[in-house]
C-alpha positions as a Markdown table, in Angstrom:
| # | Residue | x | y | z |
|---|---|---|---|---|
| 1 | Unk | 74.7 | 76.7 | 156.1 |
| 2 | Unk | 75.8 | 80.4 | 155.9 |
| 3 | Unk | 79.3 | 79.3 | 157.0 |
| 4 | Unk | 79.2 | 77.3 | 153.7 |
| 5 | Unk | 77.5 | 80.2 | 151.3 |
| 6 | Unk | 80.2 | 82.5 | 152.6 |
| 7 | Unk | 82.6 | 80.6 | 151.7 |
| 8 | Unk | 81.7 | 79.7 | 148.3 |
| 9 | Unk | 81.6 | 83.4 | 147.8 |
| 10 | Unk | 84.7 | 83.7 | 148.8 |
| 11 | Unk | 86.4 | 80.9 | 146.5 |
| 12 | Unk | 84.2 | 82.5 | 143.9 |
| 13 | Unk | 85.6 | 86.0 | 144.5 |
| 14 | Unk | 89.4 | 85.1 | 144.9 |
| 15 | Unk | 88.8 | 82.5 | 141.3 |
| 16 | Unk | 87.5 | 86.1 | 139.2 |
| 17 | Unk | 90.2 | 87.8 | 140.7 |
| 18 | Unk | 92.9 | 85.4 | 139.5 |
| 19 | Unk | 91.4 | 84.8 | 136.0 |
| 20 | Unk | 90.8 | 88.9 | 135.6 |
| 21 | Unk | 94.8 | 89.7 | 136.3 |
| 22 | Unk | 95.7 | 86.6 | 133.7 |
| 23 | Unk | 92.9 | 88.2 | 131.3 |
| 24 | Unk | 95.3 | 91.6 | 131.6 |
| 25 | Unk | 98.6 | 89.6 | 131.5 |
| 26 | Unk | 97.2 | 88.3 | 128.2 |
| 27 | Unk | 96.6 | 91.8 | 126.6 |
| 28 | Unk | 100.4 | 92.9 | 125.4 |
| 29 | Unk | 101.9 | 93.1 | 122.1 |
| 30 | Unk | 104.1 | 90.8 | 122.5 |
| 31 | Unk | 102.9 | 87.5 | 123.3 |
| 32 | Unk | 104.6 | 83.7 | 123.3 |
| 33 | Unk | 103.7 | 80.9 | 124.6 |
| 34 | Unk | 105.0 | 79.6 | 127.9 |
| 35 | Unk | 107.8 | 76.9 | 126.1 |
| 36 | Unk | 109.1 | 79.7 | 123.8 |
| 37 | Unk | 109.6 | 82.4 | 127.1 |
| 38 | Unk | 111.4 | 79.2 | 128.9 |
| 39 | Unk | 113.1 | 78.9 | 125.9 |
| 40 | Unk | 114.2 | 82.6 | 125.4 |
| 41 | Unk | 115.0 | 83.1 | 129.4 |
| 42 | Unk | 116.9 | 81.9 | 132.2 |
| 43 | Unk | 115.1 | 80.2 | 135.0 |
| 44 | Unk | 115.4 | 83.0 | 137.8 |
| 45 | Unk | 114.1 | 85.3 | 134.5 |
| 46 | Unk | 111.3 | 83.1 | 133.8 |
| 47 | Unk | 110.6 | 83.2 | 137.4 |
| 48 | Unk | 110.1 | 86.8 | 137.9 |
| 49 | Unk | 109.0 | 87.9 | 134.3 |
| 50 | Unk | 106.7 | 85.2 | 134.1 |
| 51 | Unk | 105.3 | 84.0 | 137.1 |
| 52 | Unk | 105.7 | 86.9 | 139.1 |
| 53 | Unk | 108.2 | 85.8 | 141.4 |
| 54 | Unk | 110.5 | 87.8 | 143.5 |
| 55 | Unk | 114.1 | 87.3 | 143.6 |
| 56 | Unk | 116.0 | 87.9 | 147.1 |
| 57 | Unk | 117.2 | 91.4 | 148.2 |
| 58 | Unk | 120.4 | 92.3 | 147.7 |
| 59 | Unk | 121.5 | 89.8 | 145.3 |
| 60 | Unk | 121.0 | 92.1 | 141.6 |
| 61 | Unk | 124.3 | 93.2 | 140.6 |
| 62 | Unk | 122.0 | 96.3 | 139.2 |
| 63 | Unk | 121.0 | 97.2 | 142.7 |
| 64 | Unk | 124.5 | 99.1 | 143.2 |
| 65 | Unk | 124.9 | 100.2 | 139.7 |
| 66 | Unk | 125.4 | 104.0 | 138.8 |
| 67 | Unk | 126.5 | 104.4 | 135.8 |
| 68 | Unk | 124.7 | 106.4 | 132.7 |
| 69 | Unk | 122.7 | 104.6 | 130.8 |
| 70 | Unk | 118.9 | 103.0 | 130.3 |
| 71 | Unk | 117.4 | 99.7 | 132.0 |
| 72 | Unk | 115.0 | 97.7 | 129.3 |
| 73 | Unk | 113.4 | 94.4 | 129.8 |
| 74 | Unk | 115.0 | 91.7 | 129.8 |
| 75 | Unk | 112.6 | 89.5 | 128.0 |
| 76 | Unk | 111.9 | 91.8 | 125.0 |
| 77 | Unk | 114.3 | 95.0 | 125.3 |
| 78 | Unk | 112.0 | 97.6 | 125.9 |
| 79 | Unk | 113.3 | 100.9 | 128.1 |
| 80 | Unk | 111.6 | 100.9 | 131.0 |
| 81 | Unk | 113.7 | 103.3 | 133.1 |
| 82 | Unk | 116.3 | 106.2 | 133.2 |
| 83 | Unk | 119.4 | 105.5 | 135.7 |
| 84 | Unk | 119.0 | 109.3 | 136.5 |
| 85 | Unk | 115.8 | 108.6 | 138.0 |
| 86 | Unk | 117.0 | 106.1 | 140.3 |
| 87 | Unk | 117.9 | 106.0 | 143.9 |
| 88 | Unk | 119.3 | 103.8 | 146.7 |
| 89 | Unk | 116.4 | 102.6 | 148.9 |
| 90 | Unk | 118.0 | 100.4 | 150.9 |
| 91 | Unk | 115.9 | 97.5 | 150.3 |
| 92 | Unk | 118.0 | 95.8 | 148.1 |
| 93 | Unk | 116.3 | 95.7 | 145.0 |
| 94 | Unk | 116.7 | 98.4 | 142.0 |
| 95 | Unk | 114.4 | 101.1 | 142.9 |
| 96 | Unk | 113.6 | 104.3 | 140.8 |
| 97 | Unk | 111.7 | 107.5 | 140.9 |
| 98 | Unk | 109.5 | 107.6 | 137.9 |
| 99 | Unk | 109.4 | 105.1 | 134.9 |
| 100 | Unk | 109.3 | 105.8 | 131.1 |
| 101 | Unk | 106.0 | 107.0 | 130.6 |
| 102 | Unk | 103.9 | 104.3 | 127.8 |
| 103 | Unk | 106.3 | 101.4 | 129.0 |
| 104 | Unk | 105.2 | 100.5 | 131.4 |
| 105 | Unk | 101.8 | 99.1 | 132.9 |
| 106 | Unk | 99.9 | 98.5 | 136.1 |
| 107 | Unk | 97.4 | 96.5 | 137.6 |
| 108 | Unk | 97.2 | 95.7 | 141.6 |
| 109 | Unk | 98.0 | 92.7 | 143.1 |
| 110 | Unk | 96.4 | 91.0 | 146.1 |
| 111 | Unk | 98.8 | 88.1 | 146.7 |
| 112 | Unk | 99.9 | 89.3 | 150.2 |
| 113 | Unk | 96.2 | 89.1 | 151.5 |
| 114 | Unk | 96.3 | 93.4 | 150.0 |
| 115 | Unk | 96.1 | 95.6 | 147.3 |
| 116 | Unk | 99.9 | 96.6 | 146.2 |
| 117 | Unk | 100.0 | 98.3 | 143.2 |
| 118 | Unk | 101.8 | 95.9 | 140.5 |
| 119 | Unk | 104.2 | 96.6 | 137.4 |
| 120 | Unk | 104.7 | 95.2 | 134.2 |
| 121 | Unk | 106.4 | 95.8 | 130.9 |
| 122 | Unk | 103.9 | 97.3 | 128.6 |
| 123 | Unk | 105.2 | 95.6 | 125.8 |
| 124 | Unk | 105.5 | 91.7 | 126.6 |
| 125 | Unk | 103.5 | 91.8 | 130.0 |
| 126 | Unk | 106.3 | 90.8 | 132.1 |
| 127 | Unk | 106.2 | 91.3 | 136.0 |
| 128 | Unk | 108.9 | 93.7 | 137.3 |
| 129 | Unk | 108.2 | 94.6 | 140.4 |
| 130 | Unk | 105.5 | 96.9 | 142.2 |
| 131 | Unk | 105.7 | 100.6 | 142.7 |
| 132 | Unk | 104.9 | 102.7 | 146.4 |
| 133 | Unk | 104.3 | 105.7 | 147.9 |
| 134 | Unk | 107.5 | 106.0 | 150.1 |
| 135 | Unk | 109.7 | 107.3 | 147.4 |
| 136 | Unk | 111.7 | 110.6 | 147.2 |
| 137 | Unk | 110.0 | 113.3 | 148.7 |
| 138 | Unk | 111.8 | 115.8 | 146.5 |
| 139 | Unk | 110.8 | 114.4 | 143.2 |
| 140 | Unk | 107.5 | 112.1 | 142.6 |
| 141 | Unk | 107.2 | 110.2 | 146.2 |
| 142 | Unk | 107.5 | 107.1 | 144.0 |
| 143 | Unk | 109.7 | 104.2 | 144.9 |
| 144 | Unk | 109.1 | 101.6 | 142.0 |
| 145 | Unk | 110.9 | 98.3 | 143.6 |
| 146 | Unk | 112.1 | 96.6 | 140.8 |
| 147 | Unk | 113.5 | 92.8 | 140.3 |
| 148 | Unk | 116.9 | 93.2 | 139.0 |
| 149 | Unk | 117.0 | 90.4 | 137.1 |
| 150 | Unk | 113.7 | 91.4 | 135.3 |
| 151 | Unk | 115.9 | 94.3 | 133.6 |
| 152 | Unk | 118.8 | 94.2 | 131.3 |
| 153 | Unk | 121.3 | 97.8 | 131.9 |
| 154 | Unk | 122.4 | 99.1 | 128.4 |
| 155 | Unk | 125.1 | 101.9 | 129.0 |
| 156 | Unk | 124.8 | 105.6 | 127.7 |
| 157 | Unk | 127.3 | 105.9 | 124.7 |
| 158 | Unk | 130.3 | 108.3 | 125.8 |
């Protein structure tokens, strides 16, 4: 019998948790329905923007780029980082030091069993990556790990 109390509070616990973060998700100021963002995005976008998916290391043609310029979201166009705050962390994703402060939003995820610390565009809600504590010691300790193909690259103007 306490076998089967504990784990109705744990179903219980895990179901709040999952409605809370869609409550958030829910929240931004720009909202569309599921069939217009399919619509509007590619399928590895849709993936990652809107179901929090992850796309494989090393495959973002953005991971290796260093040229001047901004990184918005792809699914609305907001700027979300500055290509001089970003480094090469050697995991194979787009990593920076710092975002654009107001652009972006947080919330934590526990989909790997603990709590990571989860990012989204502040504007349209749409996952990007997560953000830890193992980035450049010299400037903010940050390493935001970002999906490359959550971000579109718009090149400063020479």
């Amino acid at each position: 019998m306490k076998n089967m109390l504990l784990l109705a509070a744990v179903l219980m616990l895990f179901n709040c948790n999952g409605n809370a973060q869609k409550k958030e998700k829910e929240d931004f100021p720009v909202s569309k329905t599921e069939a217009e963002w399919k619509k509007e995005l590619t399928e590895q976008e849709f993936y990652v923007l809107r179901e929090a998916g992850t796309e494989r290391p090393f495959t973002s043609p953005l991971d290796k780029n260093y040229e001047a310029g901004t990184y918005t979201c792809a699914a609305c166009g907001t700027p979300l980082f500055k290509s001089e705050h970003k480094f090469d962390s050697g995991t194979g994703w787009p990593s920076f030091d710092r975002e654009i402060e107001g652009n972006v939003a947080f919330s934590t995820d526990y989909n790997l069993g603990y709590a990571r610390t989860e990012e989204h565009c502040a504007t349209c809600g749409g996952h990007l990556g997560h953000v830890f504590n193992d980035g450049p010691k010299q400037t903010t300790g940050k390493r935001h790990c970002i999906n490359g193909v959550a971000l579109d690259f718009v090149p400063k103007e020479k």
